[in-house]
Amino acid sequence: LATLLNEAAIATACSNATVISNNQVDFALDKLQIGLRRPSHAATKVRECVAVHEAGHACAALLSDYDNVSKVTILPRSNGVGGFTAFSNAAADEGGLPTRARLLKELQVLLGGRV
């Protein structure tokens, strides 16, 4: 939590703001989880493939009644990720080991990104 708020404070200072907003916290969370945005030098065809791939994950999650999609991006990141689909983990409250049904839904979502 301290690292997240430190990154948000740095983003706030860089934007000459005086109060940390939700946008800066969201930026900091993305930076810590998936890396910094980097300029995209990819061809249009590659960006289209990444978009279809990430949309496949999101649609599969919707159709399989998996967790809610909280964010989809096709912006490249510093850690080599070309796109990213984030889910709100509704099943975290279940505790314990995941059920067979949950694992099958997760597999469907993972395979939904295949182009």
mmCIF file of C-alpha atoms in Angstrom:
data_model
loop_
_atom_site.group_PDB
_atom_site.id
_atom_site.type_symbol
_atom_site.label_atom_id
_atom_site.label_comp_id
_atom_site.label_asym_id
_atom_site.label_seq_id
_atom_site.Cartn_x
_atom_site.Cartn_y
_atom_site.Cartn_z
ATOM 1 C CA LEU A 1 0.000 0.000 0.000
ATOM 2 C CA ALA A 2 2.861 2.351 0.818
ATOM 3 C CA THR A 3 4.494 1.725 -2.555
ATOM 4 C CA LEU A 4 1.198 2.322 -4.351
ATOM 5 C CA LEU A 5 0.630 5.633 -2.582
ATOM 6 C CA ASN A 6 4.243 6.701 -3.113
ATOM 7 C CA GLU A 7 3.864 6.096 -6.859
ATOM 8 C CA ALA A 8 0.565 7.998 -6.828
ATOM 9 C CA ALA A 9 2.246 10.878 -4.988
ATOM 10 C CA ILE A 10 5.025 10.989 -7.591
ATOM 11 C CA ALA A 11 2.428 11.052 -10.388
ATOM 12 C CA THR A 12 0.606 13.851 -8.555
ATOM 13 C CA ALA A 13 3.791 15.907 -8.210
ATOM 14 C CA CYS A 14 4.665 15.367 -11.877
ATOM 15 C CA SER A 15 1.274 16.741 -12.902
ATOM 16 C CA ASN A 16 1.708 19.793 -10.608
ATOM 17 C CA ALA A 17 -1.341 18.822 -8.549
ATOM 18 C CA THR A 18 -1.545 19.157 -4.785
ATOM 19 C CA VAL A 19 -3.962 16.329 -3.962
ATOM 20 C CA ILE A 20 -3.719 12.659 -4.977
ATOM 21 C CA SER A 21 -6.721 11.798 -7.137
ATOM 22 C CA ASN A 22 -8.195 8.465 -8.187
ATOM 23 C CA ASN A 23 -6.556 8.903 -11.608
ATOM 24 C CA GLN A 24 -3.092 9.022 -10.038
ATOM 25 C CA VAL A 25 -3.829 5.964 -7.875
ATOM 26 C CA ASP A 26 -5.107 4.103 -10.954
ATOM 27 C CA PHE A 27 -1.974 5.129 -12.895
ATOM 28 C CA ALA A 28 0.238 3.933 -10.016
ATOM 29 C CA LEU A 29 -1.614 0.622 -9.760
ATOM 30 C CA ASP A 30 -1.184 0.005 -13.490
ATOM 31 C CA LYS A 31 2.502 0.909 -13.266
ATOM 32 C CA LEU A 32 3.092 -1.529 -10.415
ATOM 33 C CA GLN A 33 0.998 -4.385 -11.845
ATOM 34 C CA ILE A 34 1.707 -4.279 -15.577
ATOM 35 C CA GLY A 35 4.507 -1.736 -16.107
ATOM 36 C CA LEU A 36 4.823 1.706 -17.630
ATOM 37 C CA ARG A 37 3.223 2.580 -20.930
ATOM 38 C CA ARG A 38 5.666 2.748 -23.763
ATOM 39 C CA PRO A 39 5.239 4.169 -27.250
ATOM 40 C CA SER A 40 3.721 1.762 -29.732
ATOM 41 C CA HIS A 41 5.787 1.193 -32.855
ATOM 42 C CA ALA A 42 3.743 -1.813 -33.873
ATOM 43 C CA ALA A 43 2.085 -2.007 -37.248
ATOM 44 C CA THR A 44 -1.654 -1.554 -37.522
ATOM 45 C CA LYS A 45 -2.119 -5.275 -38.187
ATOM 46 C CA VAL A 46 -0.303 -6.169 -34.951
ATOM 47 C CA ARG A 47 -2.404 -3.698 -32.945
ATOM 48 C CA GLU A 48 -5.569 -5.189 -34.477
ATOM 49 C CA CYS A 49 -4.450 -8.689 -33.461
ATOM 50 C CA VAL A 50 -3.753 -7.512 -29.899
ATOM 51 C CA ALA A 51 -7.177 -5.815 -29.778
ATOM 52 C CA VAL A 52 -8.956 -8.966 -30.980
ATOM 53 C CA HIS A 53 -6.938 -11.057 -28.504
ATOM 54 C CA GLU A 54 -7.873 -8.895 -25.509
ATOM 55 C CA ALA A 55 -11.490 -8.617 -26.677
ATOM 56 C CA GLY A 56 -11.555 -12.422 -26.828
ATOM 57 C CA HIS A 57 -10.597 -12.642 -23.159
ATOM 58 C CA ALA A 58 -13.242 -10.065 -22.211
ATOM 59 C CA CYS A 59 -16.018 -11.693 -24.264
ATOM 60 C CA ALA A 60 -15.169 -15.168 -22.985
ATOM 61 C CA ALA A 61 -15.369 -13.859 -19.419
ATOM 62 C CA LEU A 62 -18.777 -12.369 -20.123
ATOM 63 C CA LEU A 63 -20.123 -15.508 -21.801
ATOM 64 C CA SER A 64 -18.754 -17.924 -19.181
ATOM 65 C CA ASP A 65 -20.019 -15.890 -16.208
ATOM 66 C CA TYR A 66 -16.452 -15.393 -14.995
ATOM 67 C CA ASP A 67 -15.310 -12.350 -12.971
ATOM 68 C CA ASN A 68 -16.304 -8.866 -14.129
ATOM 69 C CA VAL A 69 -13.919 -7.188 -16.562
ATOM 70 C CA SER A 70 -12.530 -4.056 -14.904
ATOM 71 C CA LYS A 71 -10.075 -2.888 -17.575
ATOM 72 C CA VAL A 72 -8.973 -3.744 -21.111
ATOM 73 C CA THR A 73 -6.037 -2.024 -22.772
ATOM 74 C CA ILE A 74 -4.000 -2.552 -25.908
ATOM 75 C CA LEU A 75 -1.324 -0.040 -24.901
ATOM 76 C CA PRO A 76 2.080 -1.736 -24.793
ATOM 77 C CA ARG A 77 3.796 -1.877 -21.396
ATOM 78 C CA SER A 78 7.438 -1.855 -20.315
ATOM 79 C CA ASN A 79 7.412 -5.481 -19.142
ATOM 80 C CA GLY A 80 6.670 -6.746 -22.654
ATOM 81 C CA VAL A 81 2.902 -6.960 -22.326
ATOM 82 C CA GLY A 82 1.239 -5.879 -25.574
ATOM 83 C CA GLY A 83 -2.214 -5.696 -24.012
ATOM 84 C CA PHE A 84 -3.926 -6.478 -20.766
ATOM 85 C CA THR A 85 -7.360 -7.548 -19.521
ATOM 86 C CA ALA A 86 -8.003 -7.067 -15.805
ATOM 87 C CA PHE A 87 -10.783 -8.719 -13.835
ATOM 88 C CA SER A 88 -12.366 -7.890 -10.509
ATOM 89 C CA ASN A 89 -11.961 -11.066 -8.509
ATOM 90 C CA ALA A 90 -15.466 -11.738 -7.247
ATOM 91 C CA ALA A 91 -14.469 -15.266 -6.212
ATOM 92 C CA ALA A 92 -11.854 -14.049 -3.720
ATOM 93 C CA ASP A 93 -14.502 -14.127 -1.000
ATOM 94 C CA GLU A 94 -15.075 -17.865 -1.500
ATOM 95 C CA GLY A 95 -11.769 -18.708 0.164
ATOM 96 C CA GLY A 96 -9.949 -21.997 -0.050
ATOM 97 C CA LEU A 97 -9.098 -23.788 -3.244
ATOM 98 C CA PRO A 98 -10.871 -22.954 -6.509
ATOM 99 C CA THR A 99 -13.587 -25.354 -7.598
ATOM 100 C CA ARG A 100 -13.443 -27.416 -10.766
ATOM 101 C CA ALA A 101 -16.144 -25.212 -12.299
ATOM 102 C CA ARG A 102 -14.118 -22.073 -11.498
ATOM 103 C CA LEU A 103 -10.991 -23.537 -13.079
ATOM 104 C CA LEU A 104 -12.916 -24.507 -16.220
ATOM 105 C CA LYS A 105 -14.270 -20.958 -16.523
ATOM 106 C CA GLU A 106 -10.748 -19.580 -16.118
ATOM 107 C CA LEU A 107 -9.491 -21.918 -18.832
ATOM 108 C CA GLN A 108 -12.292 -20.730 -21.147
ATOM 109 C CA VAL A 109 -11.298 -17.108 -20.546
ATOM 110 C CA LEU A 110 -7.615 -17.833 -21.159
ATOM 111 C CA LEU A 111 -8.363 -19.672 -24.377
ATOM 112 C CA GLY A 112 -10.778 -16.916 -25.453
ATOM 113 C CA GLY A 113 -7.773 -14.773 -26.287
ATOM 114 C CA ARG A 114 -6.554 -17.126 -29.000
ATOM 115 C CA VAL A 115 -6.595 -15.431 -32.406
#
